[in-house]
mmCIF file of C-alpha atoms in Angstrom:
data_model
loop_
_atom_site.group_PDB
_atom_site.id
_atom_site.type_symbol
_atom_site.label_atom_id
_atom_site.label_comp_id
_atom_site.label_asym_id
_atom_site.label_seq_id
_atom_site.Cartn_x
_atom_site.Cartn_y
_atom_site.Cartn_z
ATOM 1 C CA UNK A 300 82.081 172.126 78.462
ATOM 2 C CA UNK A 301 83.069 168.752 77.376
ATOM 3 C CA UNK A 302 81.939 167.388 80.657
ATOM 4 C CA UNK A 303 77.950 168.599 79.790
ATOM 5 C CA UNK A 304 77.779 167.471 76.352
ATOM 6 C CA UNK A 305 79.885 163.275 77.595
ATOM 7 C CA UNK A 306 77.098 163.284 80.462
ATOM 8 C CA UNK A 307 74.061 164.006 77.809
ATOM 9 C CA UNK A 308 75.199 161.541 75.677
ATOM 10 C CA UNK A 309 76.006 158.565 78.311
ATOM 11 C CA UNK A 310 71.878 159.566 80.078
ATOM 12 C CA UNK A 311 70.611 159.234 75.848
ATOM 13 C CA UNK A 312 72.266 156.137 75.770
ATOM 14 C CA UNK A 313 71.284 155.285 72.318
ATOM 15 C CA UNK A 314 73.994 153.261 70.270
ATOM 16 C CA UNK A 315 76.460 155.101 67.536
ATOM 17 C CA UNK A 316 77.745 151.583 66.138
ATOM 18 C CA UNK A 317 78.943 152.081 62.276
ATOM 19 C CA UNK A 318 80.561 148.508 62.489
ATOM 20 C CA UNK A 319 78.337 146.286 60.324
ATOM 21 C CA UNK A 320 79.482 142.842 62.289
ATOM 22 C CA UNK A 321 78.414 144.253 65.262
ATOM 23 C CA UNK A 322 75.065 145.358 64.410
ATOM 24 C CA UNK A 323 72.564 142.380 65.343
ATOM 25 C CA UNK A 324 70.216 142.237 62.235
ATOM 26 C CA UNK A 325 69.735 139.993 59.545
ATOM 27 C CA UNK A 326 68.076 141.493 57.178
ATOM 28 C CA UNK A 327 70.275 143.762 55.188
ATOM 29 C CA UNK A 328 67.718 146.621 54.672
ATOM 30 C CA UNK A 329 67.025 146.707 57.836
ATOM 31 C CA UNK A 330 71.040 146.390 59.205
ATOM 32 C CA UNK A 331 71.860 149.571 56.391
ATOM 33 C CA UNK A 332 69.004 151.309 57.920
ATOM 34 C CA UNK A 333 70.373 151.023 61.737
ATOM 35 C CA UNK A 334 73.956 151.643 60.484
ATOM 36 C CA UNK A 335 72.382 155.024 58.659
ATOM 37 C CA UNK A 336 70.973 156.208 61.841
ATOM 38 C CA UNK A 337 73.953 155.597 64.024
ATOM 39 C CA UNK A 338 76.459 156.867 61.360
ATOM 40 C CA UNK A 339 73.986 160.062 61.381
ATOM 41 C CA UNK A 340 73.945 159.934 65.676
ATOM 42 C CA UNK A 341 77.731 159.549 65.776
ATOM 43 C CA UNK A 342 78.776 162.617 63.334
ATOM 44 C CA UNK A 343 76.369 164.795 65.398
ATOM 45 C CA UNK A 344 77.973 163.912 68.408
ATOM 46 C CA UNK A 345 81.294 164.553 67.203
ATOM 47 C CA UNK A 346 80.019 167.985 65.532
ATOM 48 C CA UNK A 347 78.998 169.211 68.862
ATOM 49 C CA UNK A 348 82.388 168.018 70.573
ATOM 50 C CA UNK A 349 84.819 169.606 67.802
ATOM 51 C CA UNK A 350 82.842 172.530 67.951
ATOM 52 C CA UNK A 351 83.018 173.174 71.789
ATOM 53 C CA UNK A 352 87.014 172.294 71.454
ATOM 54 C CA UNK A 353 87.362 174.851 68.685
ATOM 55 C CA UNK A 354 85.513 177.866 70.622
ATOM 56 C CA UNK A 355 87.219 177.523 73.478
ATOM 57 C CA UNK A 356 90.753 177.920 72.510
ATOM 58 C CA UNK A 357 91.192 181.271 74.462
ATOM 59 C CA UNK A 358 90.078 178.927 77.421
ATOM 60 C CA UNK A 359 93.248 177.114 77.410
ATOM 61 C CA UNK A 360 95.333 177.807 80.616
ATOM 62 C CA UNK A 361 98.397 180.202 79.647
ATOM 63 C CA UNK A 362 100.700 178.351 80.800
ATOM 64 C CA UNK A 363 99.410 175.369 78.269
ATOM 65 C CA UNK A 364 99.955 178.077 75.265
ATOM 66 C CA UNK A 365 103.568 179.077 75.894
ATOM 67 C CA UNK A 366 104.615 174.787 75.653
ATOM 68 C CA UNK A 367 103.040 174.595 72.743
ATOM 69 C CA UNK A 368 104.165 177.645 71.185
ATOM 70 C CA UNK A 369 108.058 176.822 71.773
ATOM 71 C CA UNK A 370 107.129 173.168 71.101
ATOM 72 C CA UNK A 371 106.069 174.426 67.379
ATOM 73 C CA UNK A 372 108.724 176.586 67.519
ATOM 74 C CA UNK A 373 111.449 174.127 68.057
ATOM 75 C CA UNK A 374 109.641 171.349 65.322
ATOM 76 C CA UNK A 375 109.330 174.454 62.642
ATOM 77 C CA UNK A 376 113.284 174.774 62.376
ATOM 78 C CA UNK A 377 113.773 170.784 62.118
ATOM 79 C CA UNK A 378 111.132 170.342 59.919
ATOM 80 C CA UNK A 379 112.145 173.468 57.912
ATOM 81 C CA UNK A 380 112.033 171.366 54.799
ATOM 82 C CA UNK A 381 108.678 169.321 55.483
ATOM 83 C CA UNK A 382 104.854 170.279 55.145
ATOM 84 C CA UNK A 383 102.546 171.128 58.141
ATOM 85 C CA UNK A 384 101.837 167.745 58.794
ATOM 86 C CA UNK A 385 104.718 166.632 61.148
ATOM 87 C CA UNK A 386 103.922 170.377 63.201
ATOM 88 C CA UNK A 387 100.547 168.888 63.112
ATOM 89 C CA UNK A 388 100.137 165.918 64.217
ATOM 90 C CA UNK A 389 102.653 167.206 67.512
ATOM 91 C CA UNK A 390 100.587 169.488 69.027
ATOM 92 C CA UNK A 391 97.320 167.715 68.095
ATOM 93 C CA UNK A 392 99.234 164.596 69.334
ATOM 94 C CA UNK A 393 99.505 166.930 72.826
ATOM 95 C CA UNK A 394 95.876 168.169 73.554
ATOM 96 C CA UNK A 395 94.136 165.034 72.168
ATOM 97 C CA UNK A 396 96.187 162.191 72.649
ATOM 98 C CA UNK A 397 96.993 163.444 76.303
ATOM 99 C CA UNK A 398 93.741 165.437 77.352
ATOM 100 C CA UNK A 399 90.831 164.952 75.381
ATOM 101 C CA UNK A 400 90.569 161.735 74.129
ATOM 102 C CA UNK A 401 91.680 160.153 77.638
ATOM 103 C CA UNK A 402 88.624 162.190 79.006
ATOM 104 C CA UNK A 403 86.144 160.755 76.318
ATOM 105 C CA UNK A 404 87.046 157.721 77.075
ATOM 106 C CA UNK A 405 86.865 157.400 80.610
ATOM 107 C CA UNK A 406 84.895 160.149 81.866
ATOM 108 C CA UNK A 407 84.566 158.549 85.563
ATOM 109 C CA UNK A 408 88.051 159.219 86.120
ATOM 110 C CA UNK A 409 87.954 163.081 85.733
ATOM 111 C CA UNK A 410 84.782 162.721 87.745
ATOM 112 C CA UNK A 411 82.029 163.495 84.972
ATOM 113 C CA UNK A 412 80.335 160.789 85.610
ATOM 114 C CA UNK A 413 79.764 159.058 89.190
ATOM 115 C CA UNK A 414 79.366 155.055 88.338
ATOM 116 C CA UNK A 415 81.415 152.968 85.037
ATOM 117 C CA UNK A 416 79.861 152.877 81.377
ATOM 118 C CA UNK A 417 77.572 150.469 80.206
ATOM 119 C CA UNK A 418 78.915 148.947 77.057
ATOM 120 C CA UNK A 419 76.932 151.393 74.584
ATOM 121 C CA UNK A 420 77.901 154.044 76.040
ATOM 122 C CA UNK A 421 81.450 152.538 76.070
ATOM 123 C CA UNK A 422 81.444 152.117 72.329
ATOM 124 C CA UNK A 423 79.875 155.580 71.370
ATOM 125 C CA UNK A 424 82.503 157.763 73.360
ATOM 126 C CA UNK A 425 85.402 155.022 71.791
ATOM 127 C CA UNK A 426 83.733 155.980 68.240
ATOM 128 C CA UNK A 427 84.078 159.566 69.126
ATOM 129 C CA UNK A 428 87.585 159.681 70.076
ATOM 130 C CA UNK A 429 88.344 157.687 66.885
ATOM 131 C CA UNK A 430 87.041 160.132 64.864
ATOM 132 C CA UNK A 431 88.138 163.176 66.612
ATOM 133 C CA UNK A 432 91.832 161.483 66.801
ATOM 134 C CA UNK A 433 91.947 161.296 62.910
ATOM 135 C CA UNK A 434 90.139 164.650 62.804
ATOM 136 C CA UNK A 435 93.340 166.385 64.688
ATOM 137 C CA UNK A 436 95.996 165.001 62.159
ATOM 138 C CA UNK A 437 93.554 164.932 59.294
ATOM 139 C CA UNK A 438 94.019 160.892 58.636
ATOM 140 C CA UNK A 439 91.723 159.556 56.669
ATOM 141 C CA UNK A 440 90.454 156.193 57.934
ATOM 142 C CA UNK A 441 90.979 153.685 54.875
ATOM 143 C CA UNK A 442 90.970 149.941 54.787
ATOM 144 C CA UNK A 443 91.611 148.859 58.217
ATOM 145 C CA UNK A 444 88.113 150.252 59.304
ATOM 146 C CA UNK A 445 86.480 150.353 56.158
ATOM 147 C CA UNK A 446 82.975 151.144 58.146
ATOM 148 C CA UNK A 447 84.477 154.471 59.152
ATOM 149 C CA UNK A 448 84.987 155.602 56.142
ATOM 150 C CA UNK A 449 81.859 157.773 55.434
ATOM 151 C CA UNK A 450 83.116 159.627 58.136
ATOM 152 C CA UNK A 451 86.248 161.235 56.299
ATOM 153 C CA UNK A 452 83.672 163.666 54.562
ATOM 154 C CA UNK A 453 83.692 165.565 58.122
ATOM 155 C CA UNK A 454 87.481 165.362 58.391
ATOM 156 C CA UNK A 455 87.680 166.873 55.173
ATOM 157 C CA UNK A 456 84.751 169.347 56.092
ATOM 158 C CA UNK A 457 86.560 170.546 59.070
ATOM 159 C CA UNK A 458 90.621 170.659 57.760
ATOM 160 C CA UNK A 459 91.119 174.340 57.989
ATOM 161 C CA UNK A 460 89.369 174.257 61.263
ATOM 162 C CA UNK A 461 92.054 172.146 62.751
ATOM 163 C CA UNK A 462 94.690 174.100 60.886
ATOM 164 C CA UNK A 463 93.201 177.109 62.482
ATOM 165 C CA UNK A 464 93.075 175.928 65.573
ATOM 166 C CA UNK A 465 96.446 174.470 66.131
ATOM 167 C CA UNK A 466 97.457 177.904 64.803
ATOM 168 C CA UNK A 467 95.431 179.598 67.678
ATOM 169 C CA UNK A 468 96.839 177.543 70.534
ATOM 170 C CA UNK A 469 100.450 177.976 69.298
ATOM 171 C CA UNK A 470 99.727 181.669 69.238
ATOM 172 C CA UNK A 471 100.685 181.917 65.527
ATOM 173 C CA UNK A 472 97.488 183.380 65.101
ATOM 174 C CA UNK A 473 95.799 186.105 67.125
ATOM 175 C CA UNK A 474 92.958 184.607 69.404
ATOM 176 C CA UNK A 475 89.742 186.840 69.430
ATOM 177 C CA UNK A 476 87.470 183.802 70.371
ATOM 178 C CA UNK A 477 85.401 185.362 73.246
ATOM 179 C CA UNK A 478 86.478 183.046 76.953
ATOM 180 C CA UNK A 479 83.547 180.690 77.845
ATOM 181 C CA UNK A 480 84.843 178.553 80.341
ATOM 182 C CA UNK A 481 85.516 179.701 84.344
ATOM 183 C CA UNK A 482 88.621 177.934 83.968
ATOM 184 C CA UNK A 483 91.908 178.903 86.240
ATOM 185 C CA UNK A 484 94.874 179.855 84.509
ATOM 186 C CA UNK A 485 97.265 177.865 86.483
ATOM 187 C CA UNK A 486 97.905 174.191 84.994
ATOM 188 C CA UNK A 487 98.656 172.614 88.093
ATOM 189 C CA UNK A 488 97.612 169.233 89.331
ATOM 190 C CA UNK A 489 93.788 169.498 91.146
ATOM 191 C CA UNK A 490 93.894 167.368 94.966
ATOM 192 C CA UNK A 491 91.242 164.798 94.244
ATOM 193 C CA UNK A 492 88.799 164.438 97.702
ATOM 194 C CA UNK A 493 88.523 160.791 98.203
ATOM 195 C CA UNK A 494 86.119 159.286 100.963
ATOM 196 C CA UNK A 495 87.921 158.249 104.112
ATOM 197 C CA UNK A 496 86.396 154.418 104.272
ATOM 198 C CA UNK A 497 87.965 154.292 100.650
ATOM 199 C CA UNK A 498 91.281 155.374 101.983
ATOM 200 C CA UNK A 499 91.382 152.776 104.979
ATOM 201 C CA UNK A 500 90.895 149.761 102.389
ATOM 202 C CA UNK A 501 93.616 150.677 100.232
ATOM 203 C CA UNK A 502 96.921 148.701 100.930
ATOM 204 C CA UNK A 503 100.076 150.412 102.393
ATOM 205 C CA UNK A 504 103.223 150.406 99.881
ATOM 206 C CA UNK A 505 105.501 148.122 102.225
ATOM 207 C CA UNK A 506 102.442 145.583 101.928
ATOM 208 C CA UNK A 507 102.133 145.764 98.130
ATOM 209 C CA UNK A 508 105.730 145.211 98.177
ATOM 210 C CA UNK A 509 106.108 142.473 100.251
ATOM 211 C CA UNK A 510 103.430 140.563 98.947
ATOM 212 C CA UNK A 511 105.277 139.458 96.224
ATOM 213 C CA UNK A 512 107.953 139.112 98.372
ATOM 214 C CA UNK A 513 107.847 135.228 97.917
ATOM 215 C CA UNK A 514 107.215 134.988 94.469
ATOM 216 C CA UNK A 515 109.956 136.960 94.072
ATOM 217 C CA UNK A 516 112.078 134.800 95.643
ATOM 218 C CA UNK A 517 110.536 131.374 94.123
ATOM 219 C CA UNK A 518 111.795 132.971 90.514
ATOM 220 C CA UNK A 519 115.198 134.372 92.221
ATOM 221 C CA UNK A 520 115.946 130.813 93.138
ATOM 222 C CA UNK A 521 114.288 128.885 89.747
ATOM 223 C CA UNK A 522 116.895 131.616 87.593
ATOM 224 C CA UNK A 523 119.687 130.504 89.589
ATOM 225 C CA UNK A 524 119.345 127.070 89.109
ATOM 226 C CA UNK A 525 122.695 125.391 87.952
ATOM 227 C CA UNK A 526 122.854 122.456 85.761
ATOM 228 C CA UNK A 527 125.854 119.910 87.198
ATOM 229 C CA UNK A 528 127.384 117.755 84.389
ATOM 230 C CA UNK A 529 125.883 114.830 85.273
ATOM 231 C CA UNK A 530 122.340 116.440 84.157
ATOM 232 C CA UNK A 531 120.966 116.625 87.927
ATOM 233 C CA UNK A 532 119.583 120.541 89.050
ATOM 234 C CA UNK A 533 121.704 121.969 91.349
ATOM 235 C CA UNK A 534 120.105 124.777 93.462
ATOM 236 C CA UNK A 535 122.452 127.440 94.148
ATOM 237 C CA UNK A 536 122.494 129.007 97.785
ATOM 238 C CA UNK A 537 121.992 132.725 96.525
ATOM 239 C CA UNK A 538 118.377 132.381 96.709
ATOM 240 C CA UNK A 539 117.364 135.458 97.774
ATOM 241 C CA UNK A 540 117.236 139.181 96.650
ATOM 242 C CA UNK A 541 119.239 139.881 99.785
ATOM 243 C CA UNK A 542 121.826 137.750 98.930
ATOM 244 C CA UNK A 543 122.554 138.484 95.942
ATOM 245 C CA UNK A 544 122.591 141.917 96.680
ATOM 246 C CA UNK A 545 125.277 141.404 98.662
ATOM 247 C CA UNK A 546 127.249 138.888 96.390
#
């Protein structure tokens, strides 16, 4: 799973960075050479990622498949007229924008990993998701990053992978991919099991509301503040939120 492959690379810890600016290294021969390695590092990385994602599309949950299937259904008679691109970058928009890249990039918080990134690690999983981002809607990077650039030779490697893949979980295509994952079928939300001493130090809702209670108030009475004619501030006596909720 994605899970196995995020934890080997955050224990490797070795650096990805493609970004010549923030390589530290002043001689040039020695910064392409370090840039070379990483750029080599990074594309594995993202090989091994893509091709878990792609194997496992008879892993997605059922329930997952029938969304996106009326999704593309409903964007194919809009964009009757258009290319593939706009049904595209929808469903990729879906599964990566909403579930994988969020899970690259913060592994702690699907419980992957048990402490925060160190700032390599950090940077390699943001590089991933970059690439794997642009790899969904097959976007070339251009000028803005020009150091990702070498990359679009794997987007272009791998375009009628992603076509075949967003035609696999959008059931336009029949899906004889063999089930690797002991996944449940049901898309519901798991109950996270947090540690009682955590629970105890978290604040109650009335307190987070009244805490600002005050401040609240301070503003209420600073945006009712009435000039009088003679230049002086006036203060107004609806000063508070129950007053003027009454008023």
């Amino acid at each position: 799973s994605i899970g196995d492959i995020l934890r080997q690379i955050i224990k490797i810890g070795k650096p990805c960075e493609v970004d010549p600016s923030r390589v530290k290294e002043s001689e040039p021969e020695e910064k392409e050479a370090i840039l070379e390695e990483n750029r080599g590092r990074l594309l594995e990385y993202v090989r091994i990622i893509w091709e878990t994602i792609y194997h496992t599309t008879n892993d997605l949950p059922t329930p997952m498949k029938v969304i996106l299937k009326t999704f593309r259904s409903k964007l194919e008679i809009i964009c009757i007229d258009e290319d593939c691109s706009t049904v595209l970058n929808c469903v990729s928009g879906i599964l990566f924008l909403r579930f994988f890249c969020p899970v690259i990039l913060n592994p702690k918080l699907f419980n992957f990993v048990g402490s925060h990134l160190d700032e390599t690690s950090r940077r390699t999983l943001t590089l991933i998701s970059k690439v794997l981002l642009n790899l969904s809607n097959l976007t070339a990077f251009g000028k803005k990053e020009p150091y990702m650039i070498a990359l679009n030779t794997f987007i272009e490697a791998h375009r009628q992978e992603v076509l075949d893949y967003v035609d696999r979980v959008t059931e336009k295509k029949l899906d004889f991919s063999p089930k690797t994952l002991k996944l449940p079928s049901s898309v519901a939300r798991p109950k996270l099991v947090m540690n009682k001493d955590v629970l105890m130090e978290l604040p109650a809702t009335p307190y987070l509301i009244d805490r600002y209670l005050r401040e609240t108030e301070l503003f209420t009475a600073l945006a009712t503040i009435a000039i009088s004619r003679d230049g002086d501030p006036k203060i107004l006596q609806s000063a508070s939120i129950e007053q003027m909720t009454k008023n």
